[in-house]
């Protein structure tokens, strides 16, 4: 890894299966970044404990995140792809940053308020300081670019605050991390039921997962919301029809899309045929990724090797930062 490149860091929570929205949103960004920057991509297993104290499924969830991201093109030889819990110094930095984080601002964090509303029985201190742990993840590599979605903006702003507070109180150790994405407006992948975008927590029938079997993919696509067709030539498309075209643009050939677009404008479109075509093109797109994921999941030796290699790279960077942190804080007594 070259020293001059900007440092990129991002974390992925090991909850749920990857879907098409994650693929075209986050992962494609990661894969592009791995050639241009020094990248640290982390499975946020410790963060998952703030909301999922039961760890029965943690191991298989961590393996799945690793397998899915690698199957989508993340290359463990190009980036440091590691588990949060394998970098122990993160917990140390988290402790120091906690002294620079104020209760009032933590309580105002939107994600915290959401989680309290969602699960009032388990409002633990780890949940409150979730953004502090995230700041530790980022700052421990002195990363400047953080590929994340809009929902993480507030956490990044808090990371910048902690970095600046540390630098002012002790010594200049941390650069400011900022959100980074290649495509300014992150691509929005519409859900199949015509409402909102694909998401893990919403209707599973409206979301295409990279783990879906061919028949499931066909079934979901054939259920996509349409209507009886346009009644007037060259009419504007309703949102849910626009959505079907948007999905087609992700996976189908340009001439195929053009044909259905012309059919639409001439009022000769048959949505059943269009969805059959889309289903087959989706299967062509998803099936090889799914097979790759399953291959990796069945290879624990490879997964162990990935995690060890990732941890070694991440620990090297973390140790170098922590030496500076302890010196800056005066935690060096001899
Ligand atoms: N909070 C992020 C999410 O919910 C996951 C995450 C943990 C993360 N640590 C990070 C993201 C560090 C970017 C950088 O998706």
mmCIF file of C-alpha atoms and ligand atoms in Angstrom:
data_model
loop_
_atom_site.group_PDB
_atom_site.id
_atom_site.type_symbol
_atom_site.label_atom_id
_atom_site.label_comp_id
_atom_site.label_asym_id
_atom_site.label_seq_id
_atom_site.Cartn_x
_atom_site.Cartn_y
_atom_site.Cartn_z
ATOM 1 C CA UNK A 1 0.000 0.000 0.000
ATOM 2 C CA UNK A 2 1.450 3.345 -1.032
ATOM 3 C CA UNK A 3 1.873 6.026 1.639
ATOM 4 C CA UNK A 4 0.754 8.939 -0.517
ATOM 5 C CA UNK A 5 -2.739 7.737 -1.321
ATOM 6 C CA UNK A 6 -5.714 9.104 0.601
ATOM 7 C CA UNK A 7 -6.979 6.728 3.261
ATOM 8 C CA UNK A 8 -10.486 5.311 2.960
ATOM 9 C CA UNK A 9 -12.369 3.620 5.775
ATOM 10 C CA UNK A 10 -15.852 2.209 6.019
ATOM 11 C CA UNK A 11 -17.772 -0.238 8.159
ATOM 12 C CA UNK A 12 -20.476 -2.719 7.273
ATOM 13 C CA UNK A 13 -22.898 -3.993 9.905
ATOM 14 C CA UNK A 14 -23.240 -7.792 9.885
ATOM 15 C CA UNK A 15 -27.023 -7.861 9.940
ATOM 16 C CA UNK A 16 -29.135 -9.214 7.125
ATOM 17 C CA UNK A 17 -28.461 -10.131 3.538
ATOM 18 C CA UNK A 18 -27.088 -7.850 0.824
ATOM 19 C CA UNK A 19 -29.629 -6.669 -1.707
ATOM 20 C CA UNK A 20 -29.492 -4.992 -5.070
ATOM 21 C CA UNK A 21 -29.647 -1.547 -3.451
ATOM 22 C CA UNK A 22 -26.512 -2.284 -1.411
ATOM 23 C CA UNK A 23 -24.779 -3.609 -4.501
ATOM 24 C CA UNK A 24 -25.378 -0.602 -6.729
ATOM 25 C CA UNK A 25 -25.133 1.863 -3.845
ATOM 26 C CA UNK A 26 -22.336 0.965 -1.469
ATOM 27 C CA UNK A 27 -20.355 -1.972 -2.796
ATOM 28 C CA UNK A 28 -19.740 -0.676 -6.291
ATOM 29 C CA UNK A 29 -18.262 2.417 -4.663
ATOM 30 C CA UNK A 30 -15.967 0.289 -2.484
ATOM 31 C CA UNK A 31 -14.819 -1.779 -5.433
ATOM 32 C CA UNK A 32 -13.985 1.328 -7.444
ATOM 33 C CA UNK A 33 -12.146 2.910 -4.526
ATOM 34 C CA UNK A 34 -9.897 -0.071 -3.912
ATOM 35 C CA UNK A 35 -7.737 0.779 -6.932
ATOM 36 C CA UNK A 36 -7.419 4.490 -6.188
ATOM 37 C CA UNK A 37 -6.924 4.630 -2.413
ATOM 38 C CA UNK A 38 -5.526 2.846 0.617
ATOM 39 C CA UNK A 39 -8.673 1.146 1.870
ATOM 40 C CA UNK A 40 -9.799 -0.275 5.191
ATOM 41 C CA UNK A 41 -13.153 -2.045 5.061
ATOM 42 C CA UNK A 42 -14.440 -3.436 8.312
ATOM 43 C CA UNK A 43 -17.163 -5.770 9.470
ATOM 44 C CA UNK A 44 -18.737 -3.874 12.373
ATOM 45 C CA UNK A 45 -19.291 -6.873 14.640
ATOM 46 C CA UNK A 46 -18.892 -4.843 17.856
ATOM 47 C CA UNK A 47 -21.422 -2.272 16.732
ATOM 48 C CA UNK A 48 -23.940 -5.051 16.180
ATOM 49 C CA UNK A 49 -23.749 -5.860 19.920
ATOM 50 C CA UNK A 50 -25.404 -2.528 20.725
ATOM 51 C CA UNK A 51 -28.669 -3.803 19.243
ATOM 52 C CA UNK A 52 -28.114 -7.589 18.953
ATOM 53 C CA UNK A 53 -26.757 -8.847 22.320
ATOM 54 C CA UNK A 54 -27.553 -12.442 21.329
ATOM 55 C CA UNK A 55 -24.459 -13.664 19.494
ATOM 56 C CA UNK A 56 -25.723 -17.057 18.313
ATOM 57 C CA UNK A 57 -25.736 -15.949 14.698
ATOM 58 C CA UNK A 58 -22.810 -13.544 14.827
ATOM 59 C CA UNK A 59 -20.270 -15.925 13.303
ATOM 60 C CA UNK A 60 -22.410 -16.874 10.328
ATOM 61 C CA UNK A 61 -23.389 -13.225 9.843
ATOM 62 C CA UNK A 62 -19.744 -12.124 9.837
ATOM 63 C CA UNK A 63 -18.855 -14.861 7.347
ATOM 64 C CA UNK A 64 -21.757 -13.802 5.145
ATOM 65 C CA UNK A 65 -20.666 -10.150 5.048
ATOM 66 C CA UNK A 66 -17.159 -11.202 4.080
ATOM 67 C CA UNK A 67 -18.370 -13.633 1.407
ATOM 68 C CA UNK A 68 -20.924 -11.246 -0.077
ATOM 69 C CA UNK A 69 -18.548 -8.339 -0.398
ATOM 70 C CA UNK A 70 -15.769 -10.463 -1.856
ATOM 71 C CA UNK A 71 -18.199 -12.062 -4.313
ATOM 72 C CA UNK A 72 -19.155 -8.541 -5.428
ATOM 73 C CA UNK A 73 -15.562 -7.685 -6.245
ATOM 74 C CA UNK A 74 -13.925 -6.474 -3.037
ATOM 75 C CA UNK A 75 -10.392 -7.848 -3.206
ATOM 76 C CA UNK A 76 -8.798 -8.795 0.148
ATOM 77 C CA UNK A 77 -5.382 -8.549 -1.510
ATOM 78 C CA UNK A 78 -5.980 -4.913 -2.493
ATOM 79 C CA UNK A 79 -7.701 -3.689 0.677
ATOM 80 C CA UNK A 80 -7.624 -4.463 4.373
ATOM 81 C CA UNK A 81 -10.888 -6.336 4.883
ATOM 82 C CA UNK A 82 -11.123 -7.123 8.580
ATOM 83 C CA UNK A 83 -13.304 -7.597 11.639
ATOM 84 C CA UNK A 84 -13.687 -4.761 14.113
ATOM 85 C CA UNK A 85 -13.101 -7.074 17.091
ATOM 86 C CA UNK A 86 -9.725 -8.110 15.660
ATOM 87 C CA UNK A 87 -8.364 -4.597 16.175
ATOM 88 C CA UNK A 88 -8.290 -4.307 19.967
ATOM 89 C CA UNK A 89 -6.870 -0.795 19.962
ATOM 90 C CA UNK A 90 -10.211 0.406 18.623
ATOM 91 C CA UNK A 91 -11.641 -0.182 22.096
ATOM 92 C CA UNK A 92 -8.813 1.853 23.612
ATOM 93 C CA UNK A 93 -9.334 4.797 21.286
ATOM 94 C CA UNK A 94 -13.095 4.554 21.889
ATOM 95 C CA UNK A 95 -12.415 5.009 25.602
ATOM 96 C CA UNK A 96 -10.303 8.124 25.059
ATOM 97 C CA UNK A 97 -12.801 9.629 22.630
ATOM 98 C CA UNK A 98 -15.608 9.000 25.103
ATOM 99 C CA UNK A 99 -14.052 11.677 27.320
ATOM 100 C CA UNK A 100 -14.419 14.132 24.429
ATOM 101 C CA UNK A 101 -18.034 13.211 23.692
ATOM 102 C CA UNK A 102 -20.849 14.915 25.556
ATOM 103 C CA UNK A 103 -23.981 13.210 26.789
ATOM 104 C CA UNK A 104 -26.233 15.962 25.436
ATOM 105 C CA UNK A 105 -25.006 15.715 21.856
ATOM 106 C CA UNK A 106 -25.072 11.918 21.916
ATOM 107 C CA UNK A 107 -28.689 11.984 23.050
ATOM 108 C CA UNK A 108 -29.576 14.297 20.172
ATOM 109 C CA UNK A 109 -28.219 11.900 17.508
ATOM 110 C CA UNK A 110 -30.987 10.889 15.092
ATOM 111 C CA UNK A 111 -29.956 7.218 14.910
ATOM 112 C CA UNK A 112 -29.937 6.993 18.715
ATOM 113 C CA UNK A 113 -33.405 8.483 18.993
ATOM 114 C CA UNK A 114 -34.670 6.057 16.342
ATOM 115 C CA UNK A 115 -33.197 3.056 18.124
ATOM 116 C CA UNK A 116 -34.645 4.147 21.469
ATOM 117 C CA UNK A 117 -38.066 4.447 19.900
ATOM 118 C CA UNK A 118 -37.667 1.076 18.202
ATOM 119 C CA UNK A 119 -36.363 -0.785 21.246
ATOM 120 C CA UNK A 120 -37.016 1.074 24.535
ATOM 121 C CA UNK A 121 -36.104 -2.051 26.572
ATOM 122 C CA UNK A 122 -32.415 -1.977 25.711
ATOM 123 C CA UNK A 123 -31.162 1.604 25.855
ATOM 124 C CA UNK A 124 -27.603 0.749 26.872
ATOM 125 C CA UNK A 125 -24.586 3.059 27.049
ATOM 126 C CA UNK A 126 -23.067 1.324 24.021
ATOM 127 C CA UNK A 127 -26.044 2.401 21.975
ATOM 128 C CA UNK A 128 -25.631 5.980 23.177
ATOM 129 C CA UNK A 129 -21.923 6.007 22.297
ATOM 130 C CA UNK A 130 -22.327 4.133 19.001
ATOM 131 C CA UNK A 131 -21.046 7.199 17.077
ATOM 132 C CA UNK A 132 -17.965 7.347 19.318
ATOM 133 C CA UNK A 133 -17.051 3.772 18.431
ATOM 134 C CA UNK A 134 -17.605 4.625 14.774
ATOM 135 C CA UNK A 135 -15.295 7.641 15.138
ATOM 136 C CA UNK A 136 -12.667 5.330 16.678
ATOM 137 C CA UNK A 137 -12.985 2.983 13.654
ATOM 138 C CA UNK A 138 -12.311 5.851 11.283
ATOM 139 C CA UNK A 139 -9.749 7.871 13.216
ATOM 140 C CA UNK A 140 -7.621 4.858 14.146
ATOM 141 C CA UNK A 141 -6.565 4.702 10.473
ATOM 142 C CA UNK A 142 -6.471 8.494 10.144
ATOM 143 C CA UNK A 143 -8.866 8.071 7.225
ATOM 144 C CA UNK A 144 -10.074 11.129 5.315
ATOM 145 C CA UNK A 145 -12.629 9.517 2.992
ATOM 146 C CA UNK A 146 -15.574 7.542 4.313
ATOM 147 C CA UNK A 147 -17.906 6.022 1.714
ATOM 148 C CA UNK A 148 -21.309 6.029 3.443
ATOM 149 C CA UNK A 149 -24.894 6.943 2.688
ATOM 150 C CA UNK A 150 -26.806 10.017 3.821
ATOM 151 C CA UNK A 151 -27.986 8.355 7.037
ATOM 152 C CA UNK A 152 -24.395 8.360 8.318
ATOM 153 C CA UNK A 153 -23.683 12.075 7.761
ATOM 154 C CA UNK A 154 -24.410 12.995 11.352
ATOM 155 C CA UNK A 155 -22.043 10.306 12.650
ATOM 156 C CA UNK A 156 -19.311 11.670 10.399
ATOM 157 C CA UNK A 157 -19.863 15.170 11.667
ATOM 158 C CA UNK A 158 -19.442 13.827 15.188
ATOM 159 C CA UNK A 159 -16.234 12.044 14.131
ATOM 160 C CA UNK A 160 -14.892 15.370 12.855
ATOM 161 C CA UNK A 161 -15.803 17.020 16.160
ATOM 162 C CA UNK A 162 -13.962 14.385 18.195
ATOM 163 C CA UNK A 163 -10.935 14.600 15.901
ATOM 164 C CA UNK A 164 -10.823 18.386 16.266
ATOM 165 C CA UNK A 165 -11.353 18.284 20.029
ATOM 166 C CA UNK A 166 -8.531 15.767 20.389
ATOM 167 C CA UNK A 167 -6.221 17.818 18.181
ATOM 168 C CA UNK A 168 -6.930 21.004 20.132
ATOM 169 C CA UNK A 169 -6.660 19.469 23.564
ATOM 170 C CA UNK A 170 -3.573 17.305 22.963
ATOM 171 C CA UNK A 171 -1.770 17.490 19.611
ATOM 172 C CA UNK A 172 -2.533 17.366 15.919
ATOM 173 C CA UNK A 173 -2.964 13.638 15.293
ATOM 174 C CA UNK A 174 -6.174 13.241 13.298
ATOM 175 C CA UNK A 175 -7.198 14.572 9.887
ATOM 176 C CA UNK A 176 -10.910 15.342 9.378
ATOM 177 C CA UNK A 177 -12.897 12.489 7.835
ATOM 178 C CA UNK A 178 -15.500 13.337 5.191
ATOM 179 C CA UNK A 179 -18.164 11.366 3.351
ATOM 180 C CA UNK A 180 -17.081 10.335 -0.109
ATOM 181 C CA UNK A 181 -18.972 8.881 -3.043
ATOM 182 C CA UNK A 182 -18.103 8.768 -6.743
ATOM 183 C CA UNK A 183 -21.588 9.447 -7.993
ATOM 184 C CA UNK A 184 -22.713 12.580 -6.167
ATOM 185 C CA UNK A 185 -26.320 11.498 -5.949
ATOM 186 C CA UNK A 186 -26.195 7.896 -4.760
ATOM 187 C CA UNK A 187 -28.203 5.708 -7.111
ATOM 188 C CA UNK A 188 -31.573 4.875 -5.675
ATOM 189 C CA UNK A 189 -32.728 1.341 -6.413
ATOM 190 C CA UNK A 190 -36.535 1.272 -6.300
ATOM 191 C CA UNK A 191 -38.378 -1.532 -4.532
ATOM 192 C CA UNK A 192 -40.604 -3.838 -6.586
ATOM 193 C CA UNK A 193 -43.868 -2.793 -4.952
ATOM 194 C CA UNK A 194 -43.645 0.781 -6.169
ATOM 195 C CA UNK A 195 -43.046 2.258 -2.712
ATOM 196 C CA UNK A 196 -39.645 3.658 -1.709
ATOM 197 C CA UNK A 197 -36.314 1.943 -2.225
ATOM 198 C CA UNK A 198 -35.049 -1.582 -1.699
ATOM 199 C CA UNK A 199 -34.201 -2.133 1.939
ATOM 200 C CA UNK A 200 -33.450 -4.922 4.385
ATOM 201 C CA UNK A 201 -36.121 -3.962 6.836
ATOM 202 C CA UNK A 202 -39.068 -3.432 4.495
ATOM 203 C CA UNK A 203 -41.112 -5.893 2.443
ATOM 204 C CA UNK A 204 -38.872 -8.878 1.562
ATOM 205 C CA UNK A 205 -40.920 -9.655 -1.546
ATOM 206 C CA UNK A 206 -40.125 -6.179 -2.881
ATOM 207 C CA UNK A 207 -36.366 -6.526 -2.381
ATOM 208 C CA UNK A 208 -33.996 -8.618 -4.493
ATOM 209 C CA UNK A 209 -31.235 -10.227 -2.428
ATOM 210 C CA UNK A 210 -27.944 -11.451 -3.845
ATOM 211 C CA UNK A 211 -28.695 -14.735 -2.041
ATOM 212 C CA UNK A 212 -32.078 -15.223 -3.767
ATOM 213 C CA UNK A 213 -32.553 -18.427 -5.776
ATOM 214 C CA UNK A 214 -33.507 -18.115 -9.454
ATOM 215 C CA UNK A 215 -37.135 -19.005 -8.806
ATOM 216 C CA UNK A 216 -37.418 -16.442 -6.006
ATOM 217 C CA UNK A 217 -36.009 -13.772 -8.289
ATOM 218 C CA UNK A 218 -38.536 -14.628 -11.016
ATOM 219 C CA UNK A 219 -41.398 -14.681 -8.532
ATOM 220 C CA UNK A 220 -40.491 -11.305 -7.062
ATOM 221 C CA UNK A 221 -39.976 -9.601 -10.415
ATOM 222 C CA UNK A 222 -43.249 -10.978 -11.834
ATOM 223 C CA UNK A 223 -45.039 -9.445 -8.820
ATOM 224 C CA UNK A 224 -43.625 -5.973 -9.475
ATOM 225 C CA UNK A 225 -46.336 -3.357 -9.545
ATOM 226 C CA UNK A 226 -47.631 -2.427 -13.017
ATOM 227 C CA UNK A 227 -51.071 -1.620 -14.455
ATOM 228 C CA UNK A 228 -53.095 -2.360 -17.581
ATOM 229 C CA UNK A 229 -50.841 -0.151 -19.723
ATOM 230 C CA UNK A 230 -50.783 3.404 -21.081
ATOM 231 C CA UNK A 231 -53.925 4.632 -22.798
ATOM 232 C CA UNK A 232 -52.379 7.580 -24.589
ATOM 233 C CA UNK A 233 -49.250 7.669 -26.785
ATOM 234 C CA UNK A 234 -46.054 9.207 -25.399
ATOM 235 C CA UNK A 235 -47.594 9.671 -21.965
ATOM 236 C CA UNK A 236 -45.361 10.265 -18.962
ATOM 237 C CA UNK A 237 -44.702 7.061 -17.002
ATOM 238 C CA UNK A 238 -46.202 6.597 -13.547
ATOM 239 C CA UNK A 239 -43.560 6.178 -10.815
ATOM 240 C CA UNK A 240 -43.984 2.420 -10.460
ATOM 241 C CA UNK A 241 -43.533 1.902 -14.226
ATOM 242 C CA UNK A 242 -40.498 4.178 -14.189
ATOM 243 C CA UNK A 243 -39.181 1.885 -11.431
ATOM 244 C CA UNK A 244 -39.442 -1.214 -13.614
ATOM 245 C CA UNK A 245 -37.529 0.624 -16.364
ATOM 246 C CA UNK A 246 -34.933 1.729 -13.791
ATOM 247 C CA UNK A 247 -34.356 -1.853 -12.702
ATOM 248 C CA UNK A 248 -34.066 -2.912 -16.317
ATOM 249 C CA UNK A 249 -31.404 -0.271 -16.910
ATOM 250 C CA UNK A 250 -29.262 -1.967 -14.258
ATOM 251 C CA UNK A 251 -29.182 -5.408 -15.817
ATOM 252 C CA UNK A 252 -30.658 -5.471 -19.356
ATOM 253 C CA UNK A 253 -29.132 -4.683 -22.753
ATOM 254 C CA UNK A 254 -29.730 -1.139 -24.114
ATOM 255 C CA UNK A 255 -31.619 -2.383 -27.206
ATOM 256 C CA UNK A 256 -33.988 -4.374 -25.014
ATOM 257 C CA UNK A 257 -34.773 -1.310 -22.928
ATOM 258 C CA UNK A 258 -35.210 0.806 -26.039
ATOM 259 C CA UNK A 259 -37.707 -1.697 -27.444
ATOM 260 C CA UNK A 260 -39.887 -1.617 -24.327
ATOM 261 C CA UNK A 261 -39.629 2.153 -24.177
ATOM 262 C CA UNK A 262 -40.886 2.407 -27.780
ATOM 263 C CA UNK A 263 -43.654 -0.095 -27.025
ATOM 264 C CA UNK A 264 -44.674 2.049 -24.092
ATOM 265 C CA UNK A 265 -44.829 5.179 -26.197
ATOM 266 C CA UNK A 266 -46.892 3.364 -28.857
ATOM 267 C CA UNK A 267 -49.182 1.871 -26.174
ATOM 268 C CA UNK A 268 -48.301 -1.653 -27.328
ATOM 269 C CA UNK A 269 -46.286 -2.575 -24.271
ATOM 270 C CA UNK A 270 -47.070 -5.856 -22.506
ATOM 271 C CA UNK A 271 -45.851 -5.594 -18.936
ATOM 272 C CA UNK A 272 -45.962 -9.385 -18.527
ATOM 273 C CA UNK A 273 -43.373 -9.745 -21.304
ATOM 274 C CA UNK A 274 -41.317 -6.911 -19.932
ATOM 275 C CA UNK A 275 -41.214 -8.478 -16.479
ATOM 276 C CA UNK A 276 -40.319 -11.893 -17.934
ATOM 277 C CA UNK A 277 -37.380 -10.283 -19.706
ATOM 278 C CA UNK A 278 -36.362 -8.387 -16.564
ATOM 279 C CA UNK A 279 -36.620 -11.553 -14.463
ATOM 280 C CA UNK A 280 -34.304 -13.474 -16.806
ATOM 281 C CA UNK A 281 -31.787 -10.627 -16.944
ATOM 282 C CA UNK A 282 -31.873 -10.371 -13.131
ATOM 283 C CA UNK A 283 -31.239 -14.097 -12.838
ATOM 284 C CA UNK A 284 -28.293 -13.762 -15.222
ATOM 285 C CA UNK A 285 -26.938 -10.968 -13.078
ATOM 286 C CA UNK A 286 -27.532 -12.373 -9.585
ATOM 287 C CA UNK A 287 -26.933 -16.128 -10.080
ATOM 288 C CA UNK A 288 -23.130 -15.946 -10.606
ATOM 289 C CA UNK A 289 -22.741 -13.667 -7.562
ATOM 290 C CA UNK A 290 -24.885 -16.010 -5.452
ATOM 291 C CA UNK A 291 -22.814 -19.020 -6.530
ATOM 292 C CA UNK A 292 -19.638 -17.189 -5.638
ATOM 293 C CA UNK A 293 -20.997 -16.260 -2.193
ATOM 294 C CA UNK A 294 -21.902 -19.889 -1.513
ATOM 295 C CA UNK A 295 -18.498 -21.083 -2.691
ATOM 296 C CA UNK A 296 -16.748 -18.741 -0.262
ATOM 297 C CA UNK A 297 -19.074 -19.660 2.622
ATOM 298 C CA UNK A 298 -18.123 -23.297 2.112
ATOM 299 C CA UNK A 299 -14.434 -22.483 2.387
ATOM 300 C CA UNK A 300 -13.651 -21.670 6.049
ATOM 301 C CA UNK A 301 -9.911 -21.949 5.437
ATOM 302 C CA UNK A 302 -10.103 -19.152 2.872
ATOM 303 C CA UNK A 303 -12.286 -17.019 5.173
ATOM 304 C CA UNK A 304 -9.821 -17.430 8.037
ATOM 305 C CA UNK A 305 -6.990 -16.420 5.742
ATOM 306 C CA UNK A 306 -8.902 -13.309 4.631
ATOM 307 C CA UNK A 307 -9.612 -12.274 8.218
ATOM 308 C CA UNK A 308 -6.012 -12.844 9.341
ATOM 309 C CA UNK A 309 -4.587 -10.903 6.429
ATOM 310 C CA UNK A 310 -7.075 -8.095 7.007
ATOM 311 C CA UNK A 311 -6.396 -7.942 10.735
ATOM 312 C CA UNK A 312 -2.628 -7.797 10.146
ATOM 313 C CA UNK A 313 -2.974 -4.788 7.821
ATOM 314 C CA UNK A 314 -5.502 -3.031 10.054
ATOM 315 C CA UNK A 315 -3.458 -3.626 13.204
ATOM 316 C CA UNK A 316 -0.325 -2.218 11.629
ATOM 317 C CA UNK A 317 -2.114 1.033 10.854
ATOM 318 C CA UNK A 318 -3.962 1.113 14.209
ATOM 319 C CA UNK A 319 -0.796 0.521 16.227
ATOM 320 C CA UNK A 320 1.013 3.356 14.490
ATOM 321 C CA UNK A 321 -1.846 5.763 15.229
ATOM 322 C CA UNK A 322 -2.192 4.663 18.853
ATOM 323 C CA UNK A 323 1.489 5.273 19.539
ATOM 324 C CA UNK A 324 0.947 8.878 18.509
ATOM 325 C CA UNK A 325 -2.304 9.114 20.446
ATOM 326 C CA UNK A 326 -0.737 7.915 23.721
ATOM 327 C CA UNK A 327 2.257 10.200 23.279
ATOM 328 C CA UNK A 328 0.019 13.188 22.499
ATOM 329 C CA UNK A 329 -2.062 12.491 25.611
ATOM 330 C CA UNK A 330 0.981 12.131 27.851
ATOM 331 C CA UNK A 331 0.282 8.480 28.593
ATOM 332 C CA UNK A 332 3.993 7.689 28.374
ATOM 333 C CA UNK A 333 5.573 7.516 31.808
ATOM 334 C CA UNK A 334 9.033 6.197 31.065
HETATM 335 N N1 LIG B 1 -22.675 2.922 11.397
HETATM 336 C C1 LIG B 1 -22.438 2.329 10.090
HETATM 337 C C2 LIG B 1 -23.788 1.835 9.528
HETATM 338 O O1 LIG B 1 -24.743 1.772 10.254
HETATM 339 C C3 LIG B 1 -21.461 1.187 10.159
HETATM 340 C C4 LIG B 1 -20.093 1.610 10.585
HETATM 341 C C5 LIG B 1 -19.435 1.213 11.714
HETATM 342 C C6 LIG B 1 -19.229 2.497 9.873
HETATM 343 N N2 LIG B 1 -18.196 1.785 11.744
HETATM 344 C C7 LIG B 1 -18.038 2.586 10.643
HETATM 345 C C8 LIG B 1 -19.347 3.228 8.680
HETATM 346 C C9 LIG B 1 -16.980 3.397 10.246
HETATM 347 C C10 LIG B 1 -18.289 4.037 8.273
HETATM 348 C C11 LIG B 1 -17.118 4.118 9.056
HETATM 349 O O2 LIG B 1 -23.871 1.511 8.366
#
